[in-house]
mmCIF file of C-alpha atoms in Angstrom:
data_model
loop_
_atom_site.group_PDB
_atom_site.id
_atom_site.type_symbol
_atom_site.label_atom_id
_atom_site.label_comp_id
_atom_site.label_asym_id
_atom_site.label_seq_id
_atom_site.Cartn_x
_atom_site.Cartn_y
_atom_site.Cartn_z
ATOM 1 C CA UNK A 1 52.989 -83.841 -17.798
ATOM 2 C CA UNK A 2 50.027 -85.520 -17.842
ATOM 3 C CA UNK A 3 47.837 -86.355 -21.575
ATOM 4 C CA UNK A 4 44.535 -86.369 -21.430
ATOM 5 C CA UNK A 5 43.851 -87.614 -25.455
ATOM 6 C CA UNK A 6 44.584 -87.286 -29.043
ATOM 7 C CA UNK A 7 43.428 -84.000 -31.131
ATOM 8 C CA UNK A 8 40.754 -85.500 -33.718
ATOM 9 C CA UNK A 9 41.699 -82.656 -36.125
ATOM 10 C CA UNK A 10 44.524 -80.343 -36.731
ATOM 11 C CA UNK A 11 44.768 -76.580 -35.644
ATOM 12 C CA UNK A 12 42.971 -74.169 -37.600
ATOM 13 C CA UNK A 13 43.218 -70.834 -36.624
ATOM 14 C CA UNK A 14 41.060 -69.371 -39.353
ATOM 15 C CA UNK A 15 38.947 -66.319 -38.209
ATOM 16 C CA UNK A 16 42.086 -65.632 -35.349
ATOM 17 C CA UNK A 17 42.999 -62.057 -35.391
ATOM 18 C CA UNK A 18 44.081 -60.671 -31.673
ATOM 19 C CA UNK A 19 46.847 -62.231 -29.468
ATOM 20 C CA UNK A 20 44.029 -63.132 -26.980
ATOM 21 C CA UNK A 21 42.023 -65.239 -29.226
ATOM 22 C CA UNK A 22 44.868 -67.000 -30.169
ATOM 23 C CA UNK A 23 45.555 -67.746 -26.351
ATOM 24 C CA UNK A 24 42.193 -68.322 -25.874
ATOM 25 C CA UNK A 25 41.970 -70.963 -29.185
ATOM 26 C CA UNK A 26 45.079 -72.278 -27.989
ATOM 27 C CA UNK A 27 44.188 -73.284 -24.372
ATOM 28 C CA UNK A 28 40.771 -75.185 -25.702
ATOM 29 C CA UNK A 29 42.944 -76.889 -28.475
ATOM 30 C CA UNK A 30 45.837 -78.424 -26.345
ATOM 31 C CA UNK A 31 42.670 -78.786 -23.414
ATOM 32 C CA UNK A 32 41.897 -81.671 -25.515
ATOM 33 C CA UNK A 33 45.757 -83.210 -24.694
ATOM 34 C CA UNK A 34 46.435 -82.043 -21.613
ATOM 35 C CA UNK A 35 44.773 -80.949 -18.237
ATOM 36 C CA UNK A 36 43.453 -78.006 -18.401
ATOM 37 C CA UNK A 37 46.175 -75.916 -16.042
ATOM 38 C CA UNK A 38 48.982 -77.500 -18.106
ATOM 39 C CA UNK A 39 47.087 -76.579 -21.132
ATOM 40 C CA UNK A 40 46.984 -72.824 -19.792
ATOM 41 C CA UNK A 41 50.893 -72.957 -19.258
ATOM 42 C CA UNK A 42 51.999 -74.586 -22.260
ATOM 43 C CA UNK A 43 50.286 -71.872 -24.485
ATOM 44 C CA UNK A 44 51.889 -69.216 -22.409
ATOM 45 C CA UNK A 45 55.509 -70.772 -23.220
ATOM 46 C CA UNK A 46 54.548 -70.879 -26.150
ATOM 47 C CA UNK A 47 53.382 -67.414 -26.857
ATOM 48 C CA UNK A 48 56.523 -65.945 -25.053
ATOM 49 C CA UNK A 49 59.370 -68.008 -26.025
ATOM 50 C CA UNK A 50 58.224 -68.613 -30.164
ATOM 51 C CA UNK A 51 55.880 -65.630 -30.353
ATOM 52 C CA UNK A 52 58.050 -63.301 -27.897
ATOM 53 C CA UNK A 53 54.694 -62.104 -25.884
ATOM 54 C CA UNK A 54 55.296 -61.938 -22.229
ATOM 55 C CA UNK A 55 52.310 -63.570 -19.694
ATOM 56 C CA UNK A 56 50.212 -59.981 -19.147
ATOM 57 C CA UNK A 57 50.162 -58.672 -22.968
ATOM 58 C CA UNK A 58 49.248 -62.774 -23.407
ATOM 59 C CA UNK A 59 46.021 -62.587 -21.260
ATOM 60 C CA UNK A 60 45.436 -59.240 -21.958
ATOM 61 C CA UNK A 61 46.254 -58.617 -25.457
ATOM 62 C CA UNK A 62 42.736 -57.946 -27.239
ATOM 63 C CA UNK A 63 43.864 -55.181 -29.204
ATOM 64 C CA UNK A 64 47.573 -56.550 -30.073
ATOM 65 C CA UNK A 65 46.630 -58.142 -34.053
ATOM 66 C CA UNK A 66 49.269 -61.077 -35.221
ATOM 67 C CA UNK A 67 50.587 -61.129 -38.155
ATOM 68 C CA UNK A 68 50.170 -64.361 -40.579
ATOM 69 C CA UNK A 69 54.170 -65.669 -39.769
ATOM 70 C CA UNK A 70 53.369 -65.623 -36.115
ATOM 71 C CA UNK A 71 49.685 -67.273 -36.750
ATOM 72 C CA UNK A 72 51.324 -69.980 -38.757
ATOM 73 C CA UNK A 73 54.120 -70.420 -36.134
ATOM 74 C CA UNK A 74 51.288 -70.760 -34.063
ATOM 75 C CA UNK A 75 49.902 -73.302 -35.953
ATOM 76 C CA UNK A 76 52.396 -75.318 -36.941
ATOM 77 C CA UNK A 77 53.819 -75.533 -32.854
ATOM 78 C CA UNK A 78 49.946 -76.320 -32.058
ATOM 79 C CA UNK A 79 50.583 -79.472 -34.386
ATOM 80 C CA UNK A 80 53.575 -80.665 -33.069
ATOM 81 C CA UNK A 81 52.699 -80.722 -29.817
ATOM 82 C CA UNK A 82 49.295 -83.116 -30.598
ATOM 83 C CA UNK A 83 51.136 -85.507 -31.787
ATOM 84 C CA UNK A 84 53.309 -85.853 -28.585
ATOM 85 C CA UNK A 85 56.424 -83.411 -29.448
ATOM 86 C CA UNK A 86 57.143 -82.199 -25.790
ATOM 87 C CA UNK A 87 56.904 -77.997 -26.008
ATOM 88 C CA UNK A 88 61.012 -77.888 -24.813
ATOM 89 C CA UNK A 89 61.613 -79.185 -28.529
ATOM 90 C CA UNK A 90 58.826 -77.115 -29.926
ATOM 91 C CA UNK A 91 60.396 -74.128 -28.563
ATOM 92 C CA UNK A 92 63.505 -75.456 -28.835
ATOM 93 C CA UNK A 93 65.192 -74.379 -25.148
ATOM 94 C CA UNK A 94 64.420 -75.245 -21.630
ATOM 95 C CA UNK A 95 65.470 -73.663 -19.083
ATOM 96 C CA UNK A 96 67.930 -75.667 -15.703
ATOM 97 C CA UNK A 97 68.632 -73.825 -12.410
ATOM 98 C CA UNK A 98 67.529 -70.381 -13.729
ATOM 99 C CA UNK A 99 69.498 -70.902 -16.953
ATOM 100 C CA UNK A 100 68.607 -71.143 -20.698
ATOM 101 C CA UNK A 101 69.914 -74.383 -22.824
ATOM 102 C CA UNK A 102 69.222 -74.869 -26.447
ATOM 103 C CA UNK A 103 67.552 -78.345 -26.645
ATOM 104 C CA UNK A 104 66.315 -80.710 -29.381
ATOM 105 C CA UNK A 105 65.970 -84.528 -29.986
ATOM 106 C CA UNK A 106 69.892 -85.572 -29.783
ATOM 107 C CA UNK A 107 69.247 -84.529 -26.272
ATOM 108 C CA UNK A 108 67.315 -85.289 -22.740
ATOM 109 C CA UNK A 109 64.997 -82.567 -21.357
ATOM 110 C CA UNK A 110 66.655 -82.077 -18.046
ATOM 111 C CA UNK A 111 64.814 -82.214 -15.706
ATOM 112 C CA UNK A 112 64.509 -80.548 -11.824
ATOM 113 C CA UNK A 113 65.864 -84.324 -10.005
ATOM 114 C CA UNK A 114 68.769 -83.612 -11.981
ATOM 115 C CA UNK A 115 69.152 -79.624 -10.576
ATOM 116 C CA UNK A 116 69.119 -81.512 -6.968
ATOM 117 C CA UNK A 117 72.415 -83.622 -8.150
ATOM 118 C CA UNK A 118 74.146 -80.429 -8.964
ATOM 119 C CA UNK A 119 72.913 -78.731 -5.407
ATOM 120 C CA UNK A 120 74.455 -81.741 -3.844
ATOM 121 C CA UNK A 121 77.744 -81.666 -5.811
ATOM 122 C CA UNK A 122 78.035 -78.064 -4.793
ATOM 123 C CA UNK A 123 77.058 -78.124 -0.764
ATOM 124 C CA UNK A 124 79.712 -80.075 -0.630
ATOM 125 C CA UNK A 125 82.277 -77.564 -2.513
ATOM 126 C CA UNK A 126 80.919 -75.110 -0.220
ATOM 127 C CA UNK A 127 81.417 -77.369 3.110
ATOM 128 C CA UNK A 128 84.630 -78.330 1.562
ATOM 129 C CA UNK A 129 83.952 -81.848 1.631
ATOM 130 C CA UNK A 130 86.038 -82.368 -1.453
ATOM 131 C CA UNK A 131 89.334 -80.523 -0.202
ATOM 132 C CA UNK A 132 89.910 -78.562 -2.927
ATOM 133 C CA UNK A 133 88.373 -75.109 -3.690
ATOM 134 C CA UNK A 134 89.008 -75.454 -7.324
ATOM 135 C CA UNK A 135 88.032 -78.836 -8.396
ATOM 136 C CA UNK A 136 88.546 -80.668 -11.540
ATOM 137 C CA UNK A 137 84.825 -82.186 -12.817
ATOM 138 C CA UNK A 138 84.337 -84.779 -15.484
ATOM 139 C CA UNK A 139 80.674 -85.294 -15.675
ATOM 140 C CA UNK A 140 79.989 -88.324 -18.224
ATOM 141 C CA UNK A 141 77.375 -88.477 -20.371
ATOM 142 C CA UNK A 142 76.667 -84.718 -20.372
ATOM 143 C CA UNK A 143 73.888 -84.760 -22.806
ATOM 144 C CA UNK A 144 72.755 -81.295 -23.462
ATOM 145 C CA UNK A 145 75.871 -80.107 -21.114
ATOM 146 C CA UNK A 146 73.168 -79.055 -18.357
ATOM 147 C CA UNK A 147 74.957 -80.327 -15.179
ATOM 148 C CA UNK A 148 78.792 -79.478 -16.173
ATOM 149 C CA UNK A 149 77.371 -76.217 -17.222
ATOM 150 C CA UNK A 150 75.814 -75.284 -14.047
ATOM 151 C CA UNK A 151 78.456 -76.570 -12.064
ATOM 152 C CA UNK A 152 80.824 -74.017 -14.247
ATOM 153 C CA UNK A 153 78.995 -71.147 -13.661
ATOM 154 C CA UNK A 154 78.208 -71.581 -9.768
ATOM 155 C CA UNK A 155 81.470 -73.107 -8.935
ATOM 156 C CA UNK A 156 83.646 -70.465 -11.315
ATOM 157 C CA UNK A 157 86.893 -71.997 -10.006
ATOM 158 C CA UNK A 158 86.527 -75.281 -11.211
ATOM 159 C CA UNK A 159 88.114 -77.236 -14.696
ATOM 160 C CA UNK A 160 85.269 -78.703 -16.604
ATOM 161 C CA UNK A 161 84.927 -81.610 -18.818
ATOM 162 C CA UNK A 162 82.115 -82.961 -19.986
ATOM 163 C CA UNK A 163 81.688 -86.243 -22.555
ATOM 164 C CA UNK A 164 79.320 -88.105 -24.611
ATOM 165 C CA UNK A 165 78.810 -90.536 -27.190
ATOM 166 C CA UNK A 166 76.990 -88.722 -29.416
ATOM 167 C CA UNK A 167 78.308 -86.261 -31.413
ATOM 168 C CA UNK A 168 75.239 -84.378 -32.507
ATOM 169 C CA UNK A 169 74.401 -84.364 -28.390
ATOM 170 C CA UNK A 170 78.144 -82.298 -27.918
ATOM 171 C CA UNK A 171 77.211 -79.970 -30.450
ATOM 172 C CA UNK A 172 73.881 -79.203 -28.267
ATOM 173 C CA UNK A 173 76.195 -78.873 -25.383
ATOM 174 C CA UNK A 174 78.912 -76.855 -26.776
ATOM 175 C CA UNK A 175 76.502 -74.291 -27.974
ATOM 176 C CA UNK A 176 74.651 -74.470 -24.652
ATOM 177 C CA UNK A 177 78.377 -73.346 -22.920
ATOM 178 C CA UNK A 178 79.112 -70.434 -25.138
ATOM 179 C CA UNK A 179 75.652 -69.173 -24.969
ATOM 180 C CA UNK A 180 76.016 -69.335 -21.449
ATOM 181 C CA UNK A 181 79.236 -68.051 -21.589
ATOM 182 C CA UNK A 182 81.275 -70.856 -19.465
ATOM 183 C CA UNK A 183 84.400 -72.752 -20.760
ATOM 184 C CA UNK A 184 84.215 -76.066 -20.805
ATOM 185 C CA UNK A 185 86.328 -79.395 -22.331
ATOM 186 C CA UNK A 186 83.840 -81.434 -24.114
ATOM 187 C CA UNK A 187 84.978 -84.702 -25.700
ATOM 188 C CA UNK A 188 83.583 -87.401 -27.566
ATOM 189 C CA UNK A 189 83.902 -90.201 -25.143
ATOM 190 C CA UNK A 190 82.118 -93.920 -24.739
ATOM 191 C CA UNK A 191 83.411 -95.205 -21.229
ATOM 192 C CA UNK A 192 81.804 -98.940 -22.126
ATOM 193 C CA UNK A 193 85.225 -99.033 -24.446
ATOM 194 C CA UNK A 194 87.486 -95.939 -24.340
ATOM 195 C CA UNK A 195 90.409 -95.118 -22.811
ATOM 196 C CA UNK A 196 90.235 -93.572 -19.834
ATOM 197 C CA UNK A 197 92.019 -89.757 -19.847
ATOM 198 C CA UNK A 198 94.863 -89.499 -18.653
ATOM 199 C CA UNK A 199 93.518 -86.436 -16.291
ATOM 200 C CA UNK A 200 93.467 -87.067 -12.251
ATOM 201 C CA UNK A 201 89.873 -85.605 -11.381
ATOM 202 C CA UNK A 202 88.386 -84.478 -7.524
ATOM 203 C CA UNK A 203 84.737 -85.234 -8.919
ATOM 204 C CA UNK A 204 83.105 -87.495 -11.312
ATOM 205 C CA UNK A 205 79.668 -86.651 -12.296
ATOM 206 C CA UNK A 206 77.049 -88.401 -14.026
ATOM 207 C CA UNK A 207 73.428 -88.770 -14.879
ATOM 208 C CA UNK A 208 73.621 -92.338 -17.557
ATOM 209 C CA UNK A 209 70.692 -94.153 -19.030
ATOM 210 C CA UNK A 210 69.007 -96.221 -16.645
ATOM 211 C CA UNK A 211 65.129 -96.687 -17.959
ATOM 212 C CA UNK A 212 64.803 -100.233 -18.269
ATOM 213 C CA UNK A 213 62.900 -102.242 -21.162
ATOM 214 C CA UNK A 214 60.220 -103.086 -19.045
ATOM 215 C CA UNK A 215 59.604 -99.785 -17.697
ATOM 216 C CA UNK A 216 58.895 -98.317 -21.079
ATOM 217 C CA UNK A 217 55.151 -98.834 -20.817
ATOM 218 C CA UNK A 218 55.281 -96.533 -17.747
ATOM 219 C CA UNK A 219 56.519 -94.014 -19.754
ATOM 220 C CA UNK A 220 54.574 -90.435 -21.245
ATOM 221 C CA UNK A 221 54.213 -90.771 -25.193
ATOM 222 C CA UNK A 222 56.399 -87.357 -25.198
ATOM 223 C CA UNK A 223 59.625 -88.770 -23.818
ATOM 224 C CA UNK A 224 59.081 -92.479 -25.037
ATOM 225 C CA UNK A 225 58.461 -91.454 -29.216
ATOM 226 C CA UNK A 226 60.746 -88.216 -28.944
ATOM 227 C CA UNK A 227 63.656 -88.247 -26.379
ATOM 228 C CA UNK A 228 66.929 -90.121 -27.735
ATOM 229 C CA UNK A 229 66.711 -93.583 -26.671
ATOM 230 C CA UNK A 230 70.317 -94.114 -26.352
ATOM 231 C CA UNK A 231 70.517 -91.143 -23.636
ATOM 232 C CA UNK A 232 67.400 -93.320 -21.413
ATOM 233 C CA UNK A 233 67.411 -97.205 -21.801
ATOM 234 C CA UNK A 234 69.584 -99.687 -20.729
ATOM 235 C CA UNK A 235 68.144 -103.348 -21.042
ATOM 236 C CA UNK A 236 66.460 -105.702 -18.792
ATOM 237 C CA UNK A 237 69.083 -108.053 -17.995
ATOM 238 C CA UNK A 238 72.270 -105.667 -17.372
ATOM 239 C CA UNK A 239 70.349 -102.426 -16.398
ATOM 240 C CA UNK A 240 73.199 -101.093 -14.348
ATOM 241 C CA UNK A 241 75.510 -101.587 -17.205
ATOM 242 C CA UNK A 242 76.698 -98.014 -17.313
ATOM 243 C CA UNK A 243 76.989 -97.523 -13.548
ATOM 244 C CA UNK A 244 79.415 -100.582 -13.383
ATOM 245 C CA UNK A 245 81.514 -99.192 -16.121
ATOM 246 C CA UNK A 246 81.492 -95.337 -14.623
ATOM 247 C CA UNK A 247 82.284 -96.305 -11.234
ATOM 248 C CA UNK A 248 85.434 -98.743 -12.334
ATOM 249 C CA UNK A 249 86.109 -95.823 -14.767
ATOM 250 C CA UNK A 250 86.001 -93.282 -11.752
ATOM 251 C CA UNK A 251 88.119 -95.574 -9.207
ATOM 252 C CA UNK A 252 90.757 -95.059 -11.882
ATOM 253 C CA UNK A 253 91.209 -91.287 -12.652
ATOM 254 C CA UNK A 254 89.676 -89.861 -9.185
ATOM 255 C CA UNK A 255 92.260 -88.223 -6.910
ATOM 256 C CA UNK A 256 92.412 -89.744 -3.352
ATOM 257 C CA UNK A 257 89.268 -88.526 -1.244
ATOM 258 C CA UNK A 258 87.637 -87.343 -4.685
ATOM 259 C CA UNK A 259 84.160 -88.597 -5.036
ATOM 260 C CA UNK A 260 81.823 -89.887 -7.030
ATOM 261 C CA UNK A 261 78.418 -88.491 -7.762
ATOM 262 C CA UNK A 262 74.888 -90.411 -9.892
ATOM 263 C CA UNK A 263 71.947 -90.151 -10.699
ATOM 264 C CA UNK A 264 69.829 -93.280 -10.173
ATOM 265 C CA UNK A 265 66.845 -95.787 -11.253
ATOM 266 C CA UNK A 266 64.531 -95.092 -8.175
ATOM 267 C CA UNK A 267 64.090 -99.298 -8.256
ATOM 268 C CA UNK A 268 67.534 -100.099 -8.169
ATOM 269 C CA UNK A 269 69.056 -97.710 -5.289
ATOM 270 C CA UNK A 270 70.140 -100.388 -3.446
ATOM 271 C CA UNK A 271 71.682 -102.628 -6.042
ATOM 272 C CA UNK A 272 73.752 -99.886 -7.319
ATOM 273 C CA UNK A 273 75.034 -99.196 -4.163
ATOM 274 C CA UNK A 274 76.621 -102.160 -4.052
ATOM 275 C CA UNK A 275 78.569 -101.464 -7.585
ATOM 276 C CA UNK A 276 79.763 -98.182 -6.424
ATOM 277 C CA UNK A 277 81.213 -100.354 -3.224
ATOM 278 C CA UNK A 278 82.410 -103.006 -5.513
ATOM 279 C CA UNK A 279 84.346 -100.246 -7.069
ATOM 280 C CA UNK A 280 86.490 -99.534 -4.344
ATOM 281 C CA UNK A 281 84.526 -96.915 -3.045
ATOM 282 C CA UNK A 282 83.577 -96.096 1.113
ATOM 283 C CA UNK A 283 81.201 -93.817 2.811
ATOM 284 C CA UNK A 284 78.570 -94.544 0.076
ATOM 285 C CA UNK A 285 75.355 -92.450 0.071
ATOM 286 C CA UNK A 286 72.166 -93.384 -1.493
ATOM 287 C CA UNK A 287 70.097 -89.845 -1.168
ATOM 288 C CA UNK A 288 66.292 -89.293 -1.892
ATOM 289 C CA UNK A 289 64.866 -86.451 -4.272
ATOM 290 C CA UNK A 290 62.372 -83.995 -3.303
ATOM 291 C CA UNK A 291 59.390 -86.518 -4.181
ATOM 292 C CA UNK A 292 61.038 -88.776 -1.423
ATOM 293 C CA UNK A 293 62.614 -91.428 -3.981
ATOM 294 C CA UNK A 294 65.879 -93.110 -3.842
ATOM 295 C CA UNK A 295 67.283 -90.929 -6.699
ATOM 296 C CA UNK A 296 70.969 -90.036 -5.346
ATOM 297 C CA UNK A 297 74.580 -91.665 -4.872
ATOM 298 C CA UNK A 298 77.745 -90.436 -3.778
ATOM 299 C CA UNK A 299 80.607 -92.213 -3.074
ATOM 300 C CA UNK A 300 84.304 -91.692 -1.886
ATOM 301 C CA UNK A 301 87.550 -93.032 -3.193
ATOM 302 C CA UNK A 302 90.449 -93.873 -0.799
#
């Protein structure tokens, strides 16, 4: 998502009557924040996920008058979003390999790097890479539950368990699994100083903070002001800090041949290779996303 600038003025949608002047109003409002196409699709999610207008009656909805709740709705999501709220927490749900989760500031956004983890996690139940057909899964650090979720509902054989330190981020995730109808163990969990549980897993899982300090200036003003800080940075001097203590953690409660799955810092692919080998761990893969950046490990415990 790319901003353009600042809003000099907030919404007023006085003199808006039909659904397609309110589109129309829309688009030239956020056009002022965002490129124009992104402006466009925004205001669609907007209209259909708070206003409950699908894309056609959108465009073509001259005759369809709003009422004053859905023009202040309107208004008020039209203000959020200038000053950098990103539209998942304005609508309040994103949606992760074809699925709906309920999102909102205890949680990351997930986003599609993190659907290619879960692809690889599951080729390899389907190869049967892992040796068993019905794995047990800890992911760590699950956040708004998006990657134990998914692997729940397209592996349906597996045990689940999913952990984070924040509580307010479990209750995200917990009503993310019963609205998508999955059963999953979630636990409140802090692997930096924690006991391990006592459970033997086949995979461990795990997407943990790895933005460094110095990398914050690189960042959108929509993730850096809004996103929970303690779910993205790690700091300067010990940036793999989390990776060290998962893949110790992992060489502990993993079955023989179970593996070990991350997410990674593009910058520091190599580097955390080495602290998944340091672990204990062989046949370690560093994997590239669909943009072509070091973004993937797996590794294998004898």
């Amino acid at each position: 998502m790319s901003y353009r600038n600042k809003p000099n003025s907030i919404p007023n949608l006085k003199g808006i009557v039909t659904l397609a002047d309110a589109y129309g109003y829309s688009c030239k409002f956020l056009g002022n924040l965002y490129e124009l196409s992104e402006a466009r699709a925004i205001s669609l999610r907007l209209f259909e996920d708070l206003l409950g207008f699908g894309q056609t009656s959108v465009i073509l909805g001259n005759d369809i008058v709003l009422n004053e709740e859905k023009l202040n709705l309107l208004c008020d999501s039209l203000t959020n979003l200038a000053l950098h709220l990103p539209v998942q927490y304005v609508t309040g749900k994103t949606f992760f390999r074809e699925m709906m989760l309920w999102v909102n500031e205890s949680v990351l956004i997930p986003r599609p790097e993190t659907e290619e983890l879960v692809q690889w996690v599951l080729d390899d139940l389907k190869t049967g890479q892992l040796n068993n057909v019905s794995p047990s899964i800890w992911d760590i650090g699950t956040g708004s539950g998006a990657i134990a979720i998914s692997l729940a509902r397209e592996w349906g054989s597996s045990v689940l368990f999913a952990s984070d330190i924040s509580n307010d981020a479990l209750q995200v995730a917990r009503s993310n699994g019963q609205n998508n109808h999955v059963n999953i163990r979630f636990f409140s969990h802090d692997i930096l100083t924690d006991p391990l549980p006592e459970h033997k897993f086949d995979i461990v899982v795990s997407n943990p903070p790895y933005v460094m300090d110095a990398e914050k200036k690189l960042m959108q003003p929509n993730v850096l002001d809004n996103e929970p800080s303690l779910a993205l940075f790690v700091p300067d001097d010990d940036p793999l800090v989390f990776y060290r203590a998962i893949a110790l953690a992992a060489a502990r409660v993993l079955k023989r041949g179970g593996a070990l799955y991350f997410e990674i810092n593009e910058n520091l692919g190599q580097d955390t290779v080495s602290v998944v080998q340091s672990a204990g761990f062989s046949d370690v893969e560093l994997k590239r996303d669909f943009l072509g950046k070091e973004r993937f490990i797996k590794g294998v415990i004898g």
